[in-house]
XYZ file of C-alpha atoms in Angstrom:
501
model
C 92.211 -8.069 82.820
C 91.342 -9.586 79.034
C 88.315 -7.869 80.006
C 89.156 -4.708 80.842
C 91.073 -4.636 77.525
C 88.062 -5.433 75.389
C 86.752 -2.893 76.549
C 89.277 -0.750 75.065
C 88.866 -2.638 71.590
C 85.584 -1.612 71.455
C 85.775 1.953 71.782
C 88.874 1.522 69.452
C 85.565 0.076 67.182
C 83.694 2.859 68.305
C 86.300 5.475 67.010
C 87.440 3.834 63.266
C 85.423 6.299 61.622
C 86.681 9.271 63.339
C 89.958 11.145 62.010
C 92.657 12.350 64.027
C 91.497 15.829 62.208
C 87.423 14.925 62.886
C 88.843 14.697 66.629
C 90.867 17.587 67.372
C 88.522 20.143 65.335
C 85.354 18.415 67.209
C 87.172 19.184 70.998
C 88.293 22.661 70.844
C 89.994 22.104 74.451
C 91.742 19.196 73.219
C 94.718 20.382 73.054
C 95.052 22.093 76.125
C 93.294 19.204 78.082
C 95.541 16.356 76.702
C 98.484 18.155 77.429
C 100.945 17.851 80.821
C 103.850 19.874 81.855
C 106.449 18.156 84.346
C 109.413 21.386 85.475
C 111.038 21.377 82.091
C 109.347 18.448 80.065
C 106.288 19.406 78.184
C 103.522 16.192 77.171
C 100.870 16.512 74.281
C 98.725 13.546 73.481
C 96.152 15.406 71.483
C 97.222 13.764 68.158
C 96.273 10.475 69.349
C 93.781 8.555 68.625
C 91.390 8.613 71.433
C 88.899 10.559 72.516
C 87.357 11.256 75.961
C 85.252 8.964 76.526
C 88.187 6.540 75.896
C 90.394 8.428 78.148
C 87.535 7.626 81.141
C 87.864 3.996 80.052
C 91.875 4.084 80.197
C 91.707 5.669 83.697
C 89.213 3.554 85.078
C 91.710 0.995 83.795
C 94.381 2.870 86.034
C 92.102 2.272 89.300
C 91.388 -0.656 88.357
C 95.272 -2.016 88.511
C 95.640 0.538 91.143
C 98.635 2.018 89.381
C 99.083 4.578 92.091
C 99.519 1.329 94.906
C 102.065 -0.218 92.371
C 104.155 3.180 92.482
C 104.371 2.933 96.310
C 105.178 -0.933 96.019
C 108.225 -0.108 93.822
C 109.478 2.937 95.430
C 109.139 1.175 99.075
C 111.639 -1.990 97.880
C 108.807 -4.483 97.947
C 109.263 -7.430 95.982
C 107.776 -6.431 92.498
C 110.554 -8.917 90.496
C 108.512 -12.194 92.092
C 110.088 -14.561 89.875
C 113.141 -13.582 91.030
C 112.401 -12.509 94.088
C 113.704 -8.943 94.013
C 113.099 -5.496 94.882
C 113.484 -2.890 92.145
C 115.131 0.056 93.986
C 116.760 1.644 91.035
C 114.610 5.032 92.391
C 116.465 4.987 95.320
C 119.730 5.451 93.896
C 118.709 9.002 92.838
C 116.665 10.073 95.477
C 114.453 9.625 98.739
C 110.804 9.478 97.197
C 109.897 6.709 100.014
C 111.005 6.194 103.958
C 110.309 2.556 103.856
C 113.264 0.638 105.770
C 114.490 -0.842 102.014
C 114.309 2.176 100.715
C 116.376 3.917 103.474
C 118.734 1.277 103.272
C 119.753 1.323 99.437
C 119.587 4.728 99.782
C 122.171 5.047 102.179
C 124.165 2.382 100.154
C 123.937 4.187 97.506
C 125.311 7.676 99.102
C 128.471 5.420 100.012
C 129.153 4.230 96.947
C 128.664 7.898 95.288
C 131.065 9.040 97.893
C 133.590 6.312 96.575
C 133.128 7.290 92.888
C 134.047 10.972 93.831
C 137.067 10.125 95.230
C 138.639 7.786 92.467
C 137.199 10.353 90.076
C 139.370 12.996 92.147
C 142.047 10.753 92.090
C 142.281 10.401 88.137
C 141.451 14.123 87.515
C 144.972 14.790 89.217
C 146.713 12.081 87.439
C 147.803 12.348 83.650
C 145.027 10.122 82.407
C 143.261 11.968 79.219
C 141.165 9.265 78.202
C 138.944 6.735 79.793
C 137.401 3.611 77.980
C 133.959 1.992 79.701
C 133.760 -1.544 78.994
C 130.077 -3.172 79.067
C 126.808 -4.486 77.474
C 123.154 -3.917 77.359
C 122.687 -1.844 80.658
C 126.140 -1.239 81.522
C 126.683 0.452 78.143
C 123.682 1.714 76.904
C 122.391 4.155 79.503
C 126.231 5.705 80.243
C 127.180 5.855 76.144
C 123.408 7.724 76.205
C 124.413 9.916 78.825
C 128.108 10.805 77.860
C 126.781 11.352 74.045
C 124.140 13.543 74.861
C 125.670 15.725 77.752
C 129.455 15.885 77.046
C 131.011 19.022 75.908
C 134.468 19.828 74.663
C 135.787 21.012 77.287
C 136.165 18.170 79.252
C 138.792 16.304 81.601
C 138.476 13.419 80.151
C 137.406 11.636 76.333
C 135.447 8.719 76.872
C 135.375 5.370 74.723
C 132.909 2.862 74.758
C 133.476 -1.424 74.110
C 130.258 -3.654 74.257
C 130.689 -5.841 71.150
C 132.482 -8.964 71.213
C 133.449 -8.686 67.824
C 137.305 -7.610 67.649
C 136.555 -4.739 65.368
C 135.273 -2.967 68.013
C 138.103 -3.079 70.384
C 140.713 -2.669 67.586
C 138.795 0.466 66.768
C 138.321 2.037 70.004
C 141.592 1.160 70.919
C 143.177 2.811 67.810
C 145.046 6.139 68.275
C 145.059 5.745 71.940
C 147.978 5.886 74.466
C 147.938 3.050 76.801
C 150.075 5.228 79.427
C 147.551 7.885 79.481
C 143.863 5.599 79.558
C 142.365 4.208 82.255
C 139.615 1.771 81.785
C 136.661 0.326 83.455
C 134.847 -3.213 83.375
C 131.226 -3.461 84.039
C 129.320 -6.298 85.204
C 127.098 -7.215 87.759
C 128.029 -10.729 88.075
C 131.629 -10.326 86.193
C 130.490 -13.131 84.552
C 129.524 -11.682 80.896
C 131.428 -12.962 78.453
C 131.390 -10.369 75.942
C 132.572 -8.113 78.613
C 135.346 -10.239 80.079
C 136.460 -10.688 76.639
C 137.210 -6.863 76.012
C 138.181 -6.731 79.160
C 140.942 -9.102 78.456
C 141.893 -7.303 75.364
C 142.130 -4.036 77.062
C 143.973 -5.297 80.129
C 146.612 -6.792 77.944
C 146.407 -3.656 76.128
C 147.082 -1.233 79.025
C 150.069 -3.323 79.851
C 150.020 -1.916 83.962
C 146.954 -3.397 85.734
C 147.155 0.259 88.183
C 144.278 1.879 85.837
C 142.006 -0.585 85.546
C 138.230 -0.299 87.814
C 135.772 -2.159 88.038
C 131.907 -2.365 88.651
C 130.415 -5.620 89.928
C 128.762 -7.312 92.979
C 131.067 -10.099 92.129
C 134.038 -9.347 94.466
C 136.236 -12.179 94.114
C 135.777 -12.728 90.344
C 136.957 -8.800 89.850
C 139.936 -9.514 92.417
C 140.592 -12.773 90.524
C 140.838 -10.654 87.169
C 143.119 -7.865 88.805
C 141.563 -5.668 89.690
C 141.566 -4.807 94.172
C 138.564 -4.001 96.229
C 139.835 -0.004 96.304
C 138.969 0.418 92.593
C 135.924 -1.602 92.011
C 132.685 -0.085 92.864
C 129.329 -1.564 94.296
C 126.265 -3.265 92.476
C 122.924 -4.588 93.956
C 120.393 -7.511 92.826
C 118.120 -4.963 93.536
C 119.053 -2.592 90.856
C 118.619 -4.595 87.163
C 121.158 -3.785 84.394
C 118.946 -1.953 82.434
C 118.013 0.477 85.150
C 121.495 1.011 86.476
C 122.970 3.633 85.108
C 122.226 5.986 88.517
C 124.566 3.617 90.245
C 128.267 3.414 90.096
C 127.429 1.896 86.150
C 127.379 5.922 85.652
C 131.243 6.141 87.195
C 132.047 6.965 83.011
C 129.504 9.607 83.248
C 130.567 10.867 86.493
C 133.806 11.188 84.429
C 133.033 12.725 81.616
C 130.486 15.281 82.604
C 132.081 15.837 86.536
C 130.299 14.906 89.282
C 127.823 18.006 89.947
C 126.348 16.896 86.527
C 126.020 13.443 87.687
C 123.891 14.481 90.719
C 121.864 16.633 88.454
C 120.829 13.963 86.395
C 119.883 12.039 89.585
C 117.768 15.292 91.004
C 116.266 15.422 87.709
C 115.084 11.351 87.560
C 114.299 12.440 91.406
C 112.135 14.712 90.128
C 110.147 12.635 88.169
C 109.588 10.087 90.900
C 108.257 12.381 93.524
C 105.444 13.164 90.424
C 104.876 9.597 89.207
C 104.460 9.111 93.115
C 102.193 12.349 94.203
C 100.627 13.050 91.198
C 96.867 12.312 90.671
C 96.259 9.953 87.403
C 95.143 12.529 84.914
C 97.580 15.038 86.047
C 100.549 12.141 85.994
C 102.702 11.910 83.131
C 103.891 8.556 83.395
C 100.125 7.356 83.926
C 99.367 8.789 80.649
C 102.120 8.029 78.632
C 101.307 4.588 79.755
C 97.744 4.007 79.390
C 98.619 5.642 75.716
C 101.189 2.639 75.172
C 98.954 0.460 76.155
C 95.856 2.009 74.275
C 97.955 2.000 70.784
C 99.344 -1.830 71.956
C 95.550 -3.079 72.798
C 93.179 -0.618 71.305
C 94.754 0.459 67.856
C 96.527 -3.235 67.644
C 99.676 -1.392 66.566
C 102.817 -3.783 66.531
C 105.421 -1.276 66.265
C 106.219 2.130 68.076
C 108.578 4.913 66.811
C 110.802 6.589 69.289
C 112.030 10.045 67.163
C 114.331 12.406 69.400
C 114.673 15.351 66.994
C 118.284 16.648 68.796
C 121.121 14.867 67.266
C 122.106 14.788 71.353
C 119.647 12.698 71.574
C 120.616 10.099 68.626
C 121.275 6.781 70.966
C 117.862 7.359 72.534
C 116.174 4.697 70.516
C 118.228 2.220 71.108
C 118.255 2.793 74.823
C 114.822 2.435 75.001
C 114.758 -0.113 73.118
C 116.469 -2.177 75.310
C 114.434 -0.298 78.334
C 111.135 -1.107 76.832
C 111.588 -4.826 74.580
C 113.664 -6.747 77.329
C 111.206 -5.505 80.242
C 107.950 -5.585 78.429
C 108.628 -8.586 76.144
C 106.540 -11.404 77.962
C 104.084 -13.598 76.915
C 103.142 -14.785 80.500
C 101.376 -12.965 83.356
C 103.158 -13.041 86.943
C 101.320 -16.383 87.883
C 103.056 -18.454 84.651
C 99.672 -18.501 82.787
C 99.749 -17.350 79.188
C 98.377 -14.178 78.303
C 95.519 -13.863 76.347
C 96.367 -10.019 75.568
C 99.532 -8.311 73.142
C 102.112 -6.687 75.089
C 105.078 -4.806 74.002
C 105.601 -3.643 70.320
C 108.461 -3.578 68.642
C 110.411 -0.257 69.464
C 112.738 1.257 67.071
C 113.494 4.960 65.706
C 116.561 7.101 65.128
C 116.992 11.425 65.282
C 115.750 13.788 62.982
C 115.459 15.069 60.551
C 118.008 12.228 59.131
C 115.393 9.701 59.423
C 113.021 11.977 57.295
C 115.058 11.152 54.395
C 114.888 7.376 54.801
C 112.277 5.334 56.825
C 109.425 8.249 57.141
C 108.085 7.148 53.438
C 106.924 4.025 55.387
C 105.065 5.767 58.243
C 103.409 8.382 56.197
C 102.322 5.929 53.163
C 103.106 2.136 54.285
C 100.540 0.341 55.090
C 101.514 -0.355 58.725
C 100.401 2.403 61.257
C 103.173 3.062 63.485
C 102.416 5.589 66.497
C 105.373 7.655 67.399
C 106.913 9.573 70.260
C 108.330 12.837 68.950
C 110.863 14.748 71.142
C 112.427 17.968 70.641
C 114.677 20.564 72.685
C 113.277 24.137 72.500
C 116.458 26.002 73.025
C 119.163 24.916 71.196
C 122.717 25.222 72.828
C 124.440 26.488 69.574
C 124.573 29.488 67.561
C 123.065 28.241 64.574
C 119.502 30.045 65.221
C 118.257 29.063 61.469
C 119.403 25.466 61.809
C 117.645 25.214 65.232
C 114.451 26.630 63.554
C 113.981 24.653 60.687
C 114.575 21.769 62.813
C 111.722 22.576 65.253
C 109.308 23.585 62.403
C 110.174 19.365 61.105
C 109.245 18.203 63.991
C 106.307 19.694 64.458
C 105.871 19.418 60.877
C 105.430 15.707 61.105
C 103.553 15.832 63.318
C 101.191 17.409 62.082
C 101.060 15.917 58.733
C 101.192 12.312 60.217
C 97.915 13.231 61.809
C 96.194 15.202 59.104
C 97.304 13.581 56.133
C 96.522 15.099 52.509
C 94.194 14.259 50.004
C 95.022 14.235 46.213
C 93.727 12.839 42.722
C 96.907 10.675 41.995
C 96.661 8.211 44.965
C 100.171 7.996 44.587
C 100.458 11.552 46.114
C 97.576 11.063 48.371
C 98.470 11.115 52.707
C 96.364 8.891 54.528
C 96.851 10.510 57.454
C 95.451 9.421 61.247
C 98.906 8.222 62.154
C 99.566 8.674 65.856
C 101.813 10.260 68.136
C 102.728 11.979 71.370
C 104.906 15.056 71.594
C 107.286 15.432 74.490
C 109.308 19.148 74.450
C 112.339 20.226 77.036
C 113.091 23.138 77.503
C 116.333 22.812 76.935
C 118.690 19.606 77.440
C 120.397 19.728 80.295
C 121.625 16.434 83.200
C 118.254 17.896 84.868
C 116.411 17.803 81.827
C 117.722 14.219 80.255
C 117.305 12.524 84.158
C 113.679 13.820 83.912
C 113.119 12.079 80.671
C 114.605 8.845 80.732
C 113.012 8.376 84.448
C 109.685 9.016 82.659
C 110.532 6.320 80.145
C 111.042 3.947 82.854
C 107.749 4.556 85.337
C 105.957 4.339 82.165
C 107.606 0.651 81.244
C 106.916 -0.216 84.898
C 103.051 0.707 84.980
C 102.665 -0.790 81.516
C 103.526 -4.328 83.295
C 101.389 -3.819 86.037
C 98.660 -2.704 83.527
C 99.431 -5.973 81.889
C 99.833 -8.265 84.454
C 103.637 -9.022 83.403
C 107.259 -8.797 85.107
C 109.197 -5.763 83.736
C 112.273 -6.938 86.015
C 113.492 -10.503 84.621
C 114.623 -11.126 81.246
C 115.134 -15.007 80.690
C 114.841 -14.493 77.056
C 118.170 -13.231 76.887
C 119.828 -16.203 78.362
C 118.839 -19.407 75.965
C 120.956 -17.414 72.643
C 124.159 -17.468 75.323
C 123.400 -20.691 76.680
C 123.802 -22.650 72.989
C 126.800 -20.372 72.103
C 128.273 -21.550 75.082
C 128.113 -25.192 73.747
C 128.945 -24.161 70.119
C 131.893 -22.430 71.232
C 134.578 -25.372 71.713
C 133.598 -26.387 68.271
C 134.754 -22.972 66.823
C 138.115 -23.559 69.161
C 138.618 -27.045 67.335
C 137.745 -28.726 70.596
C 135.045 -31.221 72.101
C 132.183 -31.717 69.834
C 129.229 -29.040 68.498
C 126.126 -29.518 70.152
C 123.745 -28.735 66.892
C 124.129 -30.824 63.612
C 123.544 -27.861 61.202
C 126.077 -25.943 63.190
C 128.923 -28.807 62.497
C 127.471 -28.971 58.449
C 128.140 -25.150 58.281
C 131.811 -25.579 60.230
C 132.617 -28.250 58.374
C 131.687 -26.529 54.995
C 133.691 -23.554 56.056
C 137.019 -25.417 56.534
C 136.744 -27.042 53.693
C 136.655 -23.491 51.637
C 139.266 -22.280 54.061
């Protein structure tokens, strides 16, 4: 494998005197040929920087991991979490892209619990509930807030509220203006053992004051019974769907809620979608395949340490942080799937935020900064307002920067001067719709998943989230005034509080 990835590094060596510009006026099919459309989602990787002779060496790289065998594997249910020992069937919650006996299975479990969520769904829509408040963190928040943010309209049954952050402030605030006789709330946790969540969850219990509107989401059945909430309104998880990739289970019961249920299975058909084409398509007409080998080209090739995620719909605002989550806890390993270290980079960091906001703040860094930061641009052709002149200068900024990333500007005053031969892939729907957004954030995912197996790594653990929880669990009786702190600094900084208190 360390091999196959010099090999990119030298035609990475082979292409440093070559401009982004010297490249796309040099292949007058370029644009055409490194471009993919998928139903409504449109892929252009002509503005980055490789060429074709690189693209052979990224594909062969594609045989080479047999990427197209490690799509089957995962859409089957074989065990692709080994350390674990898990299946990752979150593909199966959406659709039927394999008739393996796993796959059948947690498909049909997954039908059930659907079936469940549209009847207590039906069951608050004819009660006087106006306002529901999802209580989670990490992948029980962050794809349904996504979801609801983006796809929610005005005109709908209920208002949704979101709680992941143990601080207070966050349930005082959501909480706020509220009427505890009219909000129903629901807890989500796969092991109802998270103790941010069972924290709000205590908060908004006591809060509600009448235990009848409270649901739940776990695998945990007896810790969700022992909080108060009955079997009847707590729906299913698996240990074969991870948190992160959960939000096509009964984690998307808020979005089920806010956008009705015929939206919800739209967003599944649409993540459907994309599976049947990560599964059937060839590698150089597969758009997951690409927008992986890219990733890993920019990671391994380039040596970029950073990667810009730049939705350019304000709908489309908490995409960065989703993927952030998608991408950094499932791609941030330092050892391959037999323990040994790796000798090769893996994930970069991921960050971002909507334009054309972010124009006006952190895009002086990745035009003139001397860090080269590709970029995923995305961008929604038809707008769904009436505000034609706001929707066109916000297309001609997006493709604006992208443009000017790659081609730069010369000038006297280097102060004025645009290096240029920055990076990045352009991804256009044509419009955003549950079809559309399913389509999209399944792409996102088959391209984390074929990054790992390009790398040799496990997207579907994340230990490294555990040790931070693990020492706050023995700092916390300190901060109640009981037992003793586990970390000497930690008592020196208690003890220096106090005494100002």
């Amino acid at each position: 494998m360390s091999a196959a990835l010099a090999g990119l590094d030298a035609h990475a060596r082979r292409l440093a005197g070559a401009s982004l510009p010297d490249l796309i006026d040099d292949d007058p099919r370029r644009a055409r040929d490194f471009s993919l459309r998928v139903g409504p989602l449109y892929a252009n990787f002509a503005r980055q920087r490789y060429d074709r002779l690189a693209l052979d060496a990224l594909f062969a790289l594609a045989d080479a991991r047999d990427l197209a065998g490690a799509m089957r594997r995962l859409l089957d249910g074989d065990i692709v979490n080994p350390t674990e020992g898990r299946a990752a069937l979150h593909t199966a919650l959406r659709g039927d892209a394999s008739d393996a006996p796993a796959a059948r299975d947690a498909r049909r479990q997954a039908l059930d619990a659907q079936w469940r969520m549209r009847g207590l769904a039906d069951a608050l829509a004819a009660s006087e509930v106006t306002d529901i408040v999802s209580i989670g963190i990490g992948g029980s928040d962050l794809g349904p807030r996504l979801v609801v943010d983006a796809l929610a309209t005005r005109d709908a049954r209920f208002r949704l509220h979101f709680i992941s952050n143990v601080d207070g402030n966050a349930a005082e605030r959501v909480l706020a203006g509220l009427d505890p006789a009219r909000t129903a709330a629901i807890v989500i946790s796969k092991t109802f053992g998270t103790q941010e969540t069972l924290l709000n969850g205590g908060i908004v219990r006591a809060w509600l004051g009448d235990d009848s509107r409270l649901y739940a989401v776990s695998s945990h059945l007896e810790r969700v019974a022992a909080f108060g909430i009955p079997p009847e309104r707590t729906l299913p998880m698996w240990d074969w769907v991870g948190g992160r990739y959960s939000l096509w289970s009964a984690v998307g019961f808020p979005i089920a809620l806010a956008l009705g249920m015929p939206r919800f299975e739209a967003l599944l058909a649409g993540a459907a979608a994309m599976d049947r084409h990560a599964r059937d398509a060839a590698p150089r007409e597969n758009l997951a395949v690409w927008h992986a080998l890219t990733a890993v080209w920019n990671r391994n090739g380039l040596h970029a340490a950073a990667q810009a995620v730049l939705p350019y719909d304000e709908r489309l605002r908490l995409l960065p942080a989703y993927l952030q989550q998608l991408v950094m806890e499932s791609l941030g390993k330092s050892v391959a799937l037999d323990g040994s270290p790796l000798a090769a980079q893996t994930v970069p960091v991921w960050w971002g935020g909507a334009g054309t906001d972010t124009q006006h703040s952190f895009f002086q860094a990745l035009h003139q900064g001397t860090q080269v930061v590709p970029a995923d641009f995305i961008g929604v052709l038809q707008a769904d307002h009436a505000h034609a002149r706001n929707h066109a200068a916000l297309l001609a900024n997006l493709l604006a920067q992208t443009e000017a990333l790659a081609n730069g500007q010369d000038a006297e005053d280097p102060h004025r001067r645009y290096p240029g031969d920055r990076p990045s892939t352009l991804l256009l729907l044509d419009r955003l719709d549950a079809h559309a957004l399913g389509m999209l954030v399944a792409l996102y995912e088959h391209s984390v998943y074929l990054q790992s197996v390009l790398w040799g790594i496990n997207a579907f653990d994340q230990f490294g989230v555990e040790l931070g929880k693990q020492v706050a669990s023995r700092l916390l009786p300190a901060l109640h005034g009981e037992g003793e702190a586990g970390d000497v600094v930690t008592r020196e900084l208690l003890r220096e509080f106090s005494t100002r208190g």
